[in-house]
Tab-separated table of C-alpha atoms and ligand atoms in Angstrom:
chain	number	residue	atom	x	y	z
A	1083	UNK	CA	-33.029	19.165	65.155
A	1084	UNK	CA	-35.614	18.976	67.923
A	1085	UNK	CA	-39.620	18.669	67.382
A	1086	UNK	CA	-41.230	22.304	67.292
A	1087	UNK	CA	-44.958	22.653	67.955
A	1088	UNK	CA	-46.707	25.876	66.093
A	1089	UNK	CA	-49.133	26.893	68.813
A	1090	UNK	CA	-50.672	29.697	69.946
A	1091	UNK	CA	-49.009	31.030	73.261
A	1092	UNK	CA	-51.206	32.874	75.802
A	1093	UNK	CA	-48.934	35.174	78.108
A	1094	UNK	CA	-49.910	37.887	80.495
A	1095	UNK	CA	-48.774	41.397	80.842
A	1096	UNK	CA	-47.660	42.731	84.579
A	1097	UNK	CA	-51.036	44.960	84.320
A	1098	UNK	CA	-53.212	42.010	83.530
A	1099	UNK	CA	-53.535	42.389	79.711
A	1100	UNK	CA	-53.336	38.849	77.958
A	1101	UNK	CA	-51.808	38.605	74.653
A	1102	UNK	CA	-52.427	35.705	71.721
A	1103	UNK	CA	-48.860	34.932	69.535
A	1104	UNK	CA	-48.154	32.290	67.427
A	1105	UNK	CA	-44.849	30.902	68.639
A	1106	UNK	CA	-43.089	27.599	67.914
A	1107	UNK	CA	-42.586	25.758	70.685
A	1108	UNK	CA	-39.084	23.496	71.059
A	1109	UNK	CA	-39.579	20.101	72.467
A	1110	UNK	CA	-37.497	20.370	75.601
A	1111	UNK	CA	-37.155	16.646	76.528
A	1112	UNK	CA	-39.045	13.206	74.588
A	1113	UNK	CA	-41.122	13.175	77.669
A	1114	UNK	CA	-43.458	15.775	76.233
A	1115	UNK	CA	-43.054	17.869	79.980
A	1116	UNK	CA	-40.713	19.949	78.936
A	1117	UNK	CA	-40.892	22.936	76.237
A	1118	UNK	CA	-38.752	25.847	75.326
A	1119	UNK	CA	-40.665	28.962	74.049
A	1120	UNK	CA	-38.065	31.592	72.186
A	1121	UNK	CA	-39.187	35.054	71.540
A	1122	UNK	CA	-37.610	37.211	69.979
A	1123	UNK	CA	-36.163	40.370	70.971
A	1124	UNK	CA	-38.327	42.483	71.238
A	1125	UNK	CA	-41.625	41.194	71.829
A	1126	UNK	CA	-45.060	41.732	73.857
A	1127	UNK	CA	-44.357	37.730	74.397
A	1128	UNK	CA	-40.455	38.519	75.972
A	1129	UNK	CA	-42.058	41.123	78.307
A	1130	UNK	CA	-44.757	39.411	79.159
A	1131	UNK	CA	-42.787	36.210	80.211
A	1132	UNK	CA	-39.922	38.554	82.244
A	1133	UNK	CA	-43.362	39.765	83.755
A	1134	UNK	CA	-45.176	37.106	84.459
A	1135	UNK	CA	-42.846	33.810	84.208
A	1136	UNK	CA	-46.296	31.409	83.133
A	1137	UNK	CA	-48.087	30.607	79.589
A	1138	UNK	CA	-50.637	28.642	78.089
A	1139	UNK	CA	-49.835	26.529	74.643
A	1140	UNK	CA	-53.063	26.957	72.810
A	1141	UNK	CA	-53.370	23.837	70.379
A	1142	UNK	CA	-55.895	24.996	67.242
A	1143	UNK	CA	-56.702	23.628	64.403
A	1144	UNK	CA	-58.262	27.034	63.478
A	1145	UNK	CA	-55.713	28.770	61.673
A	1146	UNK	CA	-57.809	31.999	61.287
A	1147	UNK	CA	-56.303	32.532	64.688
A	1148	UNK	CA	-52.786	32.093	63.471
A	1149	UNK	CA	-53.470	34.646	60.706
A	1150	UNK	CA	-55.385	36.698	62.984
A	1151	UNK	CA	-52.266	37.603	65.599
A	1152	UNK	CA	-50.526	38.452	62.449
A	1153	UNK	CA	-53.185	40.793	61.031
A	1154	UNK	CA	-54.154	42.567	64.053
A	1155	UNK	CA	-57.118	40.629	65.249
A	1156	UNK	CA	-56.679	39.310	68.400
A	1157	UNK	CA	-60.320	39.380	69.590
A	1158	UNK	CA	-60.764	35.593	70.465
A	1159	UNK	CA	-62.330	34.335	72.983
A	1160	UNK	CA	-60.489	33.466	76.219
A	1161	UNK	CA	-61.238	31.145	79.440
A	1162	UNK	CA	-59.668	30.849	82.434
A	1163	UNK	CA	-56.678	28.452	82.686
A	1164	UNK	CA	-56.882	25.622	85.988
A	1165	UNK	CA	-53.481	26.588	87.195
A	1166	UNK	CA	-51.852	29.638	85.758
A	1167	UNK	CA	-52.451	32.991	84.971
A	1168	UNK	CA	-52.841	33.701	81.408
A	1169	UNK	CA	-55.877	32.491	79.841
A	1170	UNK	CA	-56.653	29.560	77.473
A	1171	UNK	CA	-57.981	30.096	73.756
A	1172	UNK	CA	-61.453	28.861	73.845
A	1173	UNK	CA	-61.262	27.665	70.702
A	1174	UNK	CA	-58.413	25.400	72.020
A	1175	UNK	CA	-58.273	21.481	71.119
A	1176	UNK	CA	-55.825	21.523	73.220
A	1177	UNK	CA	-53.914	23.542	75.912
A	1178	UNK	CA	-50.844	22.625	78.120
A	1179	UNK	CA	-49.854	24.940	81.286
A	1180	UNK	CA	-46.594	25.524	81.921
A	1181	UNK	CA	-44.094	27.748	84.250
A	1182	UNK	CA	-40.739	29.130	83.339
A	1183	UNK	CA	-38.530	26.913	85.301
A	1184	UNK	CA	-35.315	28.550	83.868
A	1185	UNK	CA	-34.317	31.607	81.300
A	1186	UNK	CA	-30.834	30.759	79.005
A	1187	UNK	CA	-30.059	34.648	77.931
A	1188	UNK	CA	-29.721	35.572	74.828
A	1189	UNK	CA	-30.083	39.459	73.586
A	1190	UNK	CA	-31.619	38.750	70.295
A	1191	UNK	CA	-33.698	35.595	71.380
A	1192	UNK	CA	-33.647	34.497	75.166
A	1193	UNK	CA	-34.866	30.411	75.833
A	1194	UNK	CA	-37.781	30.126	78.419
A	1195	UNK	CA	-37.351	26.486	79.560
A	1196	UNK	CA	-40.684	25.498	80.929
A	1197	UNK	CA	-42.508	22.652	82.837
A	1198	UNK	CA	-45.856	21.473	82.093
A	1199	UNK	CA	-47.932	22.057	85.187
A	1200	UNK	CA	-51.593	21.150	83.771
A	1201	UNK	CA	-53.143	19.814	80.065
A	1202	UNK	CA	-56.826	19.199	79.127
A	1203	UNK	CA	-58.188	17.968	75.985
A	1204	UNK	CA	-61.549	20.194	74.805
A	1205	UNK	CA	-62.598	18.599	71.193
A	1206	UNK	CA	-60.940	15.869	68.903
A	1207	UNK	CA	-58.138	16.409	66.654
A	1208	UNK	CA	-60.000	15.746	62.947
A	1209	UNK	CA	-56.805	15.034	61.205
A	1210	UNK	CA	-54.495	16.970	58.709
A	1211	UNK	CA	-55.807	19.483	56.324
A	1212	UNK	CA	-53.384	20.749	53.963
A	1213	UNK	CA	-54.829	24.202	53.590
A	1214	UNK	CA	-53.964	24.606	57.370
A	1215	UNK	CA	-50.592	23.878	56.881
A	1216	UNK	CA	-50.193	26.618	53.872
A	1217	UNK	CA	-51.414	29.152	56.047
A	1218	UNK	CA	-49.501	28.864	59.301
A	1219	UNK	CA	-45.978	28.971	56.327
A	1220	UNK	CA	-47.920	31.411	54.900
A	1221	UNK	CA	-48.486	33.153	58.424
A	1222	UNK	CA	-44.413	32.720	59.046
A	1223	UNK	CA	-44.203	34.286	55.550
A	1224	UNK	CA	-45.907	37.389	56.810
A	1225	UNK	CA	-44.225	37.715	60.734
A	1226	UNK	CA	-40.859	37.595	58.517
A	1227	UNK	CA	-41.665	40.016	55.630
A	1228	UNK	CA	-39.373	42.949	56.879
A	1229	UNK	CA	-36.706	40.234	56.756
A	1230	UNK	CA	-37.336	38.849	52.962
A	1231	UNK	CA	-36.527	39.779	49.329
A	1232	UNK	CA	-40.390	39.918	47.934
A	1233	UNK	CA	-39.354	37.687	45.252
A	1234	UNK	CA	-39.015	34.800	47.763
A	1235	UNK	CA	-42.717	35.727	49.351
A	1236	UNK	CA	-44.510	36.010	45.875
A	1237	UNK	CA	-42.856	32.484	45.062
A	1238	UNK	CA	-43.739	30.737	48.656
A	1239	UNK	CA	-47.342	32.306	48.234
A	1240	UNK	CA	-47.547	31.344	44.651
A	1241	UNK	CA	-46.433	27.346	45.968
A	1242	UNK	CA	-48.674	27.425	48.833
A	1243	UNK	CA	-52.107	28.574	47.074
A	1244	UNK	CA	-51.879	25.434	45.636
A	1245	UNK	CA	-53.236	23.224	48.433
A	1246	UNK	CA	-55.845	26.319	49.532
A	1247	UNK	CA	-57.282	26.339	46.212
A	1248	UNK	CA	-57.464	22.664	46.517
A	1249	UNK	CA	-58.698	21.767	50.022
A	1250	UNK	CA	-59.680	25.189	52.195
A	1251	UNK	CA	-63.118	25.035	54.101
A	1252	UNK	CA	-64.197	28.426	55.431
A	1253	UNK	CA	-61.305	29.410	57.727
A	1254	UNK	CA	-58.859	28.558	55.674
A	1255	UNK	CA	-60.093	30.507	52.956
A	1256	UNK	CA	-61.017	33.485	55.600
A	1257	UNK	CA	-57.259	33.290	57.171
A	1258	UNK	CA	-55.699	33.127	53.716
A	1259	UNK	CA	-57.606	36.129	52.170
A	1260	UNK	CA	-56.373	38.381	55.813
A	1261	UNK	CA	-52.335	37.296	55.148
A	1262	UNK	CA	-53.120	38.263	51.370
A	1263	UNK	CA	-53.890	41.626	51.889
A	1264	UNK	CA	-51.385	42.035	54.677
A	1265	UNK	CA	-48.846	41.217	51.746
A	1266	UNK	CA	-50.424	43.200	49.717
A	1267	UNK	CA	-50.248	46.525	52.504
A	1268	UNK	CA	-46.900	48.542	53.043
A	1269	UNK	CA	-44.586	46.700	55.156
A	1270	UNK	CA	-45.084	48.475	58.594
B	527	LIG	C1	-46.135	29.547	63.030
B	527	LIG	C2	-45.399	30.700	63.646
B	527	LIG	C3	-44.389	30.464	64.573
B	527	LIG	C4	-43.698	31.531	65.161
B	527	LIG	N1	-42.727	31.272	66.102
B	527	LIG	C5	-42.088	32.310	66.699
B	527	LIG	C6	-41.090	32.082	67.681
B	527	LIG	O1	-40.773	30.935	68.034
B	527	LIG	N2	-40.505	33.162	68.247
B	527	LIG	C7	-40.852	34.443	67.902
B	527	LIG	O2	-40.315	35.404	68.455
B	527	LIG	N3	-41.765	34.691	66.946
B	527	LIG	C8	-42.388	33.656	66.344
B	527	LIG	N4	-43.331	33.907	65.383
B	527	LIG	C9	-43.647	35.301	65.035
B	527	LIG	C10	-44.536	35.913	66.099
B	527	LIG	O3	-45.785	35.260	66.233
B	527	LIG	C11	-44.851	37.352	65.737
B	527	LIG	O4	-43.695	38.024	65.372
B	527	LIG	C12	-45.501	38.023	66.891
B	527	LIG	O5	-45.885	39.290	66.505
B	527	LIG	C13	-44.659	38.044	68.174
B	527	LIG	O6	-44.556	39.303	68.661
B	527	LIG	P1	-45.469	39.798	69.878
B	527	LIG	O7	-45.213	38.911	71.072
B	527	LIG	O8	-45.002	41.206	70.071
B	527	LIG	O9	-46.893	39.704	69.407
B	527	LIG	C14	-44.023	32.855	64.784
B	527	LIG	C15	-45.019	33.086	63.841
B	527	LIG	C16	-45.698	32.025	63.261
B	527	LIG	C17	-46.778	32.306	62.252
């Protein structure tokens, strides 16, 4: 199995409009160049890269933006990227800029093979937090949903609480309360 990255991919419509998504990004090659981003069908992310063939891997440690994509807030800040056209998180440790050197179709999922083109560090990584990590499987929990017996979600949620009760700060606690409720809405 090859390394995936959960990052936050910034992608831009053909009428300008950016667009946040959590999206796991498949190591391509060991140099760390190289990553495959694999939305699925259909997605704002899958038009938005036919559109405009350029993203922006968003590496965060705040995971209120995870939960946020998935609970419909989207309203964080964005800069400029150096040398594509979507925008960077500003929140961003992180970011990588890379351009879709190659598309392997697919109906249900189609493989954007991409070429880092620019990275930047903005702020130091400040290690693991395991309340981070319960919320971006608790985030996959939630893009999934319409896909899962409810059974299998209350158990996952019950399993993962465990290290938020334990050792959330602020935004964990904040990002875990948003995919809560979302569980706790209609599926839509
Ligand atoms: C950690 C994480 C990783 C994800 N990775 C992918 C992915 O690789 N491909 C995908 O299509 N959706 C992925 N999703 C789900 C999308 O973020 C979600 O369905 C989103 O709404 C994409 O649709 P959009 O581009 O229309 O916003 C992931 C979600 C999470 C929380």
């Amino acid at each position: 199995m090859p390394l995936i990255r959960e990052t936050i991919v910034t992608t831009l419509a053909a009428d300008g409009t950016p667009h946040l998504a959590p999206l796991g990004l498949i190591a391509g090659d060991e140099s760390g160049g190289r990553w495959i981003a694999a939305p699925f069908h259909p997605s704002t992310t899958l038009a938005n890269l036919r559109a405009v063939p350029e993203l922006v891997a968003n590496y965060v440690d705040d995971v209120r933006i995870f939960a946020g994509c998935l609970t419909g807030r989207r309203d964080f800040p964005l800069l400029a990227a150096d040398h594509v056209r979507p925008p960077r998180l500003a929140a961003a440790l992180a970011h990588a800029e890379l351009r879709v050197v190659a598309i392997e179709a697919d109906e249900a999922r189609p493989r954007f093979h991409c070429e880092t083109v620019f990275e930047a560090s903005h702020a130091p990584f400040r290690g693991f937090n395991r309340a981070q990590a319960a919320v971006i499987e608790a985030a996959i929990l939630v893009s999934r949903r319409h896909l899962l017996p409810p059974a299998t979600i209350a158990e996952e949620m019950r399993r993962l609480r465990v290290a938020v009760d334990k050792t959330a700060g602020p935004r964990e606690a904040a990002a875990w309360a948003w995919l809560v409720a979302a569980l706790a809405s209609p599926v839509g």
